[in-house]
């Protein structure tokens, strides 16, 4: 059986344990509504409620209103929330494999990441947390990450000794340690205040998050490094998923696939829009790297791959590298 067929069997045709309609899917996330993830979640709600009226209701909680990124997955396993779309960087507690997405300078752009995600190996990763009670229902894009800071950080030596907030990922920790910076793992909801109070010097994020959470208003310098990927995994619990009758599960999955496609279109549009909004605001200065400056970042951060190749698997890394070829 081909991997995609096998996954479809697990995702759609598992046995029903129990079900009593109407049900509510609580969808929790940490970003603003005017972001790719915020828009995807609202589209998902619209499609599911239109197609399963009176049977399935979706409540979307943005801006970490219900759970923060540090608590949502545990809450999901306990059944307190049914869906979330954490960034792939926040899943290391549940699998080593998804750490691949954090390797610096791995994917040249979102299209390469998408080719990898759609490949058989990428699809197989959706099931990599199954033994921990979680399944991935699909990938969603946000964008490539940029570096923001209090002072200009143009070449790796500028990062030395500076405190950067990171997501909960050992790869991201190693990435900042590789340039002698001080990484601090902190929830997304705390980032603005940490920056505003200068408890930290900088952070890495996409144009969409930098704009929608107003990080640029408290970070005078942004370097357009595109050094890593910030994408998401839409996650649910195995237990919840298996409780849904097969025909409804199919409708929910189809609605999610369509919502993801919609969210991915927004990701491309918001990346350009929010970069321009920040540039036009004149509040922070955007620095674009020369080829040789970029090369310095690549040379400094690339050794991180070796550190994690055993955990992630060199076959997987090679497959991701291949996805850069069109
Ligand atoms: C972050 O923590 O910086 C991001 O994962 C937030 C998000 O969900 O986009």
Coordinates of C-alpha atoms and ligand atoms in Angstrom, one line a residue:
X1 CA 0.0 0.0 0.0
X2 CA 1.4 3.4 -0.9
X3 CA 2.2 5.7 2.1
X4 CA -0.5 8.2 1.2
X5 CA -3.2 5.5 0.9
X6 CA -2.0 4.1 4.2
X7 CA -2.2 7.4 5.9
X8 CA -5.6 8.1 4.5
X9 CA -6.7 4.8 6.0
X10 CA -5.5 5.9 9.4
X11 CA -6.8 9.4 9.1
X12 CA -10.2 8.5 7.8
X13 CA -11.2 5.0 8.3
X14 CA -10.3 4.2 11.9
X15 CA -13.0 2.6 14.1
X16 CA -15.6 4.6 16.0
X17 CA -15.3 4.4 19.7
X18 CA -18.1 6.7 20.8
X19 CA -19.9 9.7 19.4
X20 CA -22.8 11.9 20.5
X21 CA -23.6 14.8 18.3
X22 CA -23.5 17.8 18.5
X23 CA -19.8 18.1 19.3
X24 CA -17.7 21.1 19.7
X25 CA -14.1 21.3 18.4
X26 CA -12.2 23.8 20.4
X27 CA -9.4 25.1 18.1
X28 CA -6.7 26.9 20.1
X29 CA -3.9 29.0 18.7
X30 CA -1.5 31.7 19.8
X31 CA -1.4 34.2 16.9
X32 CA -3.7 37.0 15.8
X33 CA -6.7 36.5 13.5
X34 CA -5.1 38.4 10.7
X35 CA -2.4 35.8 10.1
X36 CA -2.3 32.7 7.9
X37 CA -3.1 30.5 10.9
X38 CA -5.8 32.8 12.2
X39 CA -7.5 32.9 8.8
X40 CA -7.1 29.1 8.2
X41 CA -8.8 28.4 11.5
X42 CA -11.7 30.7 10.7
X43 CA -12.1 29.1 7.2
X44 CA -12.1 25.7 8.8
X45 CA -14.9 26.7 11.2
X46 CA -16.9 28.2 8.3
X47 CA -16.6 25.0 6.1
X48 CA -17.2 22.5 8.8
X49 CA -20.3 24.3 10.2
X50 CA -21.7 24.7 6.7
X51 CA -21.2 21.0 5.8
X52 CA -22.2 19.5 9.2
X53 CA -24.8 21.8 10.5
X54 CA -26.0 21.1 14.0
X55 CA -23.6 18.2 14.2
X56 CA -20.2 19.9 14.6
X57 CA -19.5 23.3 16.0
X58 CA -16.0 24.8 15.9
X59 CA -14.9 27.4 18.5
X60 CA -11.7 29.2 17.5
X61 CA -9.6 30.8 20.3
X62 CA -6.8 33.0 18.9
X63 CA -4.1 34.9 20.8
X64 CA -3.4 32.2 23.4
X65 CA -6.8 33.0 24.9
X66 CA -7.5 29.4 25.8
X67 CA -4.1 27.8 26.0
X68 CA -0.5 29.0 25.4
X69 CA 1.9 27.1 23.2
X70 CA 3.5 25.6 26.4
X71 CA 0.3 23.9 27.6
X72 CA -1.9 23.2 24.6
X73 CA -0.7 19.8 23.6
X74 CA -0.9 18.4 27.1
X75 CA -4.4 19.9 27.3
X76 CA -5.2 18.1 24.0
X77 CA -4.1 14.8 25.3
X78 CA -6.3 15.3 28.3
X79 CA -9.3 16.2 26.0
X80 CA -9.6 19.8 27.0
X81 CA -9.0 21.1 23.5
X82 CA -9.4 19.2 20.2
X83 CA -7.3 21.0 17.7
X84 CA -4.3 23.3 17.5
X85 CA -1.7 24.2 15.0
X86 CA 1.6 24.7 16.9
X87 CA 4.7 25.6 14.9
X88 CA 6.7 22.6 14.0
X89 CA 9.4 23.8 16.4
X90 CA 7.2 23.1 19.4
X91 CA 6.8 19.4 19.0
X92 CA 10.2 18.1 20.1
X93 CA 8.8 16.8 23.3
X94 CA 6.7 14.3 21.2
X95 CA 9.1 13.4 18.4
X96 CA 12.7 14.1 17.4
X97 CA 11.8 13.7 13.7
X98 CA 10.0 17.0 13.2
X99 CA 13.1 18.9 14.4
X100 CA 14.2 18.6 10.8
X101 CA 12.1 21.7 10.0
X102 CA 14.2 23.8 12.4
X103 CA 17.6 23.2 10.7
X104 CA 18.9 26.6 9.7
X105 CA 19.2 27.2 5.9
X106 CA 17.7 23.9 5.1
X107 CA 14.8 25.0 2.8
X108 CA 15.5 27.7 0.3
X109 CA 11.9 28.9 0.3
X110 CA 8.3 27.9 1.1
X111 CA 7.9 26.0 -2.2
X112 CA 10.8 23.7 -1.3
X113 CA 9.3 23.1 2.2
X114 CA 6.0 22.3 0.5
X115 CA 7.6 19.8 -1.8
X116 CA 9.1 18.0 1.2
X117 CA 5.9 18.1 3.2
X118 CA 3.9 16.6 0.3
X119 CA 6.5 13.9 -0.4
X120 CA 6.0 10.4 1.0
X121 CA 8.5 11.0 3.8
X122 CA 6.9 14.3 4.6
X123 CA 3.5 12.7 4.8
X124 CA 4.8 9.9 7.0
X125 CA 6.0 12.4 9.5
X126 CA 2.3 13.4 10.2
X127 CA 2.1 10.1 12.1
X128 CA 5.4 10.5 14.1
X129 CA 3.7 11.5 17.3
X130 CA 1.0 8.8 17.2
X131 CA 2.5 6.7 20.0
X132 CA 2.2 9.9 22.2
X133 CA -1.5 10.2 21.4
X134 CA -1.3 12.9 18.8
X135 CA -1.7 13.0 15.0
X136 CA -0.8 15.6 12.5
X137 CA -3.7 16.3 10.1
X138 CA -1.8 18.6 7.8
X139 CA 1.0 21.1 7.4
X140 CA 0.3 24.9 7.1
X141 CA 2.7 27.6 6.1
X142 CA 3.6 30.8 7.8
X143 CA 6.9 31.9 6.2
X144 CA 10.6 32.2 6.5
X145 CA 12.1 33.7 9.7
X146 CA 13.8 37.1 10.0
X147 CA 16.0 38.4 12.9
X148 CA 14.8 41.4 14.9
X149 CA 16.9 43.2 17.5
X150 CA 17.6 46.3 19.5
X151 CA 20.9 46.9 17.6
X152 CA 21.8 46.1 14.1
X153 CA 22.6 42.4 13.7
X154 CA 24.0 42.2 10.2
X155 CA 26.7 39.5 10.5
X156 CA 27.0 36.6 12.9
X157 CA 29.5 38.3 15.2
X158 CA 26.9 41.1 15.9
X159 CA 24.8 38.5 17.7
X160 CA 27.5 37.6 20.2
X161 CA 26.3 37.9 23.8
X162 CA 22.8 39.0 22.8
X163 CA 19.7 37.4 24.3
X164 CA 17.3 36.0 21.7
X165 CA 13.9 34.5 22.5
X166 CA 13.4 31.2 20.8
X167 CA 10.6 28.6 20.6
X168 CA 11.0 25.4 22.6
X169 CA 13.5 23.7 20.3
X170 CA 17.0 22.4 20.9
X171 CA 17.9 22.9 17.3
X172 CA 17.0 26.6 17.6
X173 CA 19.0 26.8 20.8
X174 CA 22.0 25.3 19.0
X175 CA 21.5 27.7 16.1
X176 CA 21.9 30.8 18.3
X177 CA 24.7 29.2 20.4
X178 CA 26.5 28.7 17.1
X179 CA 26.8 32.5 16.8
X180 CA 27.6 32.9 20.5
X181 CA 24.3 34.4 21.3
X182 CA 22.1 33.5 24.4
X183 CA 18.9 31.8 23.4
X184 CA 15.9 31.7 25.8
X185 CA 12.9 29.4 25.3
X186 CA 9.8 31.5 26.0
X187 CA 6.1 31.2 25.1
X188 CA 4.9 33.4 22.2
X189 CA 2.5 35.3 24.4
X190 CA 5.4 36.7 26.4
X191 CA 7.6 37.9 23.5
X192 CA 6.2 41.5 23.1
X193 CA 6.7 42.3 26.8
X194 CA 10.1 40.7 26.9
X195 CA 11.2 42.9 23.9
X196 CA 9.5 46.0 25.2
X197 CA 11.1 45.8 28.6
X198 CA 14.4 44.9 27.0
X199 CA 14.6 41.7 29.1
X200 CA 15.8 40.2 25.8
X201 CA 17.6 41.8 22.8
X202 CA 15.9 40.2 19.9
X203 CA 13.9 37.3 18.4
X204 CA 13.4 35.4 15.2
X205 CA 10.0 35.3 13.4
X206 CA 8.1 35.7 10.2
X207 CA 7.0 39.0 8.7
X208 CA 3.4 38.1 9.6
X209 CA 4.1 37.5 13.3
X210 CA 6.5 40.5 13.5
X211 CA 3.7 42.8 12.1
X212 CA 0.6 41.3 13.7
X213 CA 2.1 41.2 17.2
X214 CA 3.7 44.6 16.8
X215 CA 7.3 43.3 17.5
X216 CA 8.6 45.8 15.0
X217 CA 7.3 48.7 17.1
X218 CA 9.8 47.7 19.9
X219 CA 12.6 46.3 17.6
X220 CA 14.3 49.1 15.6
X221 CA 16.4 46.7 13.4
X222 CA 15.3 43.8 11.3
X223 CA 17.6 41.7 9.2
X224 CA 16.1 39.8 6.3
X225 CA 18.0 36.6 6.8
X226 CA 15.3 34.0 5.7
X227 CA 17.5 31.6 7.8
X228 CA 14.8 29.2 8.8
X229 CA 11.2 28.1 8.3
X230 CA 8.2 28.7 10.5
X231 CA 5.5 26.3 9.5
X232 CA 2.7 24.6 11.5
X233 CA 1.3 21.2 12.0
X234 CA -2.5 21.0 12.6
X235 CA -2.7 18.5 15.4
X236 CA -5.5 16.5 17.1
X237 CA -5.6 13.7 19.6
X238 CA -5.8 10.1 18.4
X239 CA -8.6 9.6 21.0
X240 CA -10.7 12.5 19.7
X241 CA -10.2 11.6 16.1
X242 CA -11.2 8.0 16.5
X243 CA -14.4 9.0 18.2
X244 CA -15.8 10.7 15.1
X245 CA -17.9 8.6 12.7
X246 CA -16.1 7.8 9.5
X247 CA -18.3 9.9 7.2
X248 CA -18.0 13.0 9.4
X249 CA -14.3 12.5 9.8
X250 CA -14.0 12.6 6.0
X251 CA -15.9 15.8 5.9
X252 CA -13.8 17.4 8.6
X253 CA -10.6 16.3 7.0
X254 CA -11.7 17.6 3.6
X255 CA -12.7 20.9 5.2
X256 CA -9.4 21.1 6.9
X257 CA -7.5 20.4 3.6
X258 CA -9.4 23.2 1.9
X259 CA -8.8 25.6 4.9
X260 CA -5.1 24.8 4.8
X261 CA -5.0 25.6 1.1
X262 CA -6.7 28.9 1.8
X263 CA -4.3 29.6 4.7
X264 CA -1.3 28.8 2.5
X265 CA -2.5 31.4 -0.1
X266 CA -2.8 33.9 2.8
X267 CA 0.7 33.0 4.0
X268 CA 2.2 34.0 0.7
X269 CA 0.1 37.2 0.5
X270 CA 0.7 38.2 4.2
X271 CA 4.4 37.7 4.0
X272 CA 4.7 40.3 1.2
X273 CA 2.0 42.6 2.7
X274 CA 3.4 42.6 6.3
X275 CA 7.0 43.2 5.2
X276 CA 5.8 46.2 3.2
X277 CA 3.6 47.5 6.1
X278 CA 6.7 47.3 8.4
X279 CA 9.0 48.9 5.8
X280 CA 6.4 51.7 5.1
X281 CA 5.9 52.4 8.8
X282 CA 9.5 53.7 9.0
X283 CA 9.5 52.4 12.6
X284 CA 12.2 49.8 12.1
X285 CA 15.0 49.6 9.6
X286 CA 15.0 46.5 7.4
X287 CA 18.5 45.3 6.4
X288 CA 18.9 43.1 3.3
X289 CA 22.0 40.9 3.4
X290 CA 24.7 40.9 0.7
X291 CA 25.7 37.5 -0.7
X292 CA 28.8 37.4 1.4
X293 CA 27.1 38.4 4.6
X294 CA 24.5 35.7 4.0
X295 CA 27.3 33.2 3.4
X296 CA 28.8 34.1 6.8
X297 CA 25.4 33.2 8.5
X298 CA 25.2 29.9 6.5
X299 CA 28.8 29.0 7.5
X300 CA 28.2 29.8 11.2
X301 CA 24.9 28.0 11.5
X302 CA 25.1 25.1 9.1
X303 CA 27.3 23.0 11.6
X304 CA 24.1 22.6 13.6
X305 CA 22.9 20.0 11.1
X306 CA 25.7 17.6 12.2
X307 CA 24.7 17.9 15.8
X308 CA 21.2 16.7 15.1
X309 CA 21.7 14.3 12.2
X310 CA 21.6 11.2 14.3
X311 CA 18.4 12.2 16.1
X312 CA 16.6 13.3 13.0
X313 CA 18.1 10.8 10.6
X314 CA 20.4 11.7 7.7
X315 CA 18.1 10.1 5.1
X316 CA 15.4 12.5 6.2
X317 CA 17.8 15.5 6.0
X318 CA 18.9 14.3 2.5
X319 CA 15.3 14.1 1.3
X320 CA 14.7 17.6 2.6
X321 CA 17.8 18.9 0.8
X322 CA 16.6 17.3 -2.4
X323 CA 13.3 19.2 -2.2
X324 CA 15.3 22.4 -3.0
X325 CA 15.6 21.1 -6.5
X326 CA 12.5 21.8 -8.6
Ligands
LIG1 C1 6.3 31.6 17.8 O1 6.2 31.1 19.0 O2 7.1 32.5 17.5 C2 5.4 31.1 16.7 O3 5.4 29.7 16.8 C3 4.0 31.6 16.9 C4 3.1 31.1 15.9 O4 2.3 30.2 16.2 O5 3.2 31.5 14.7

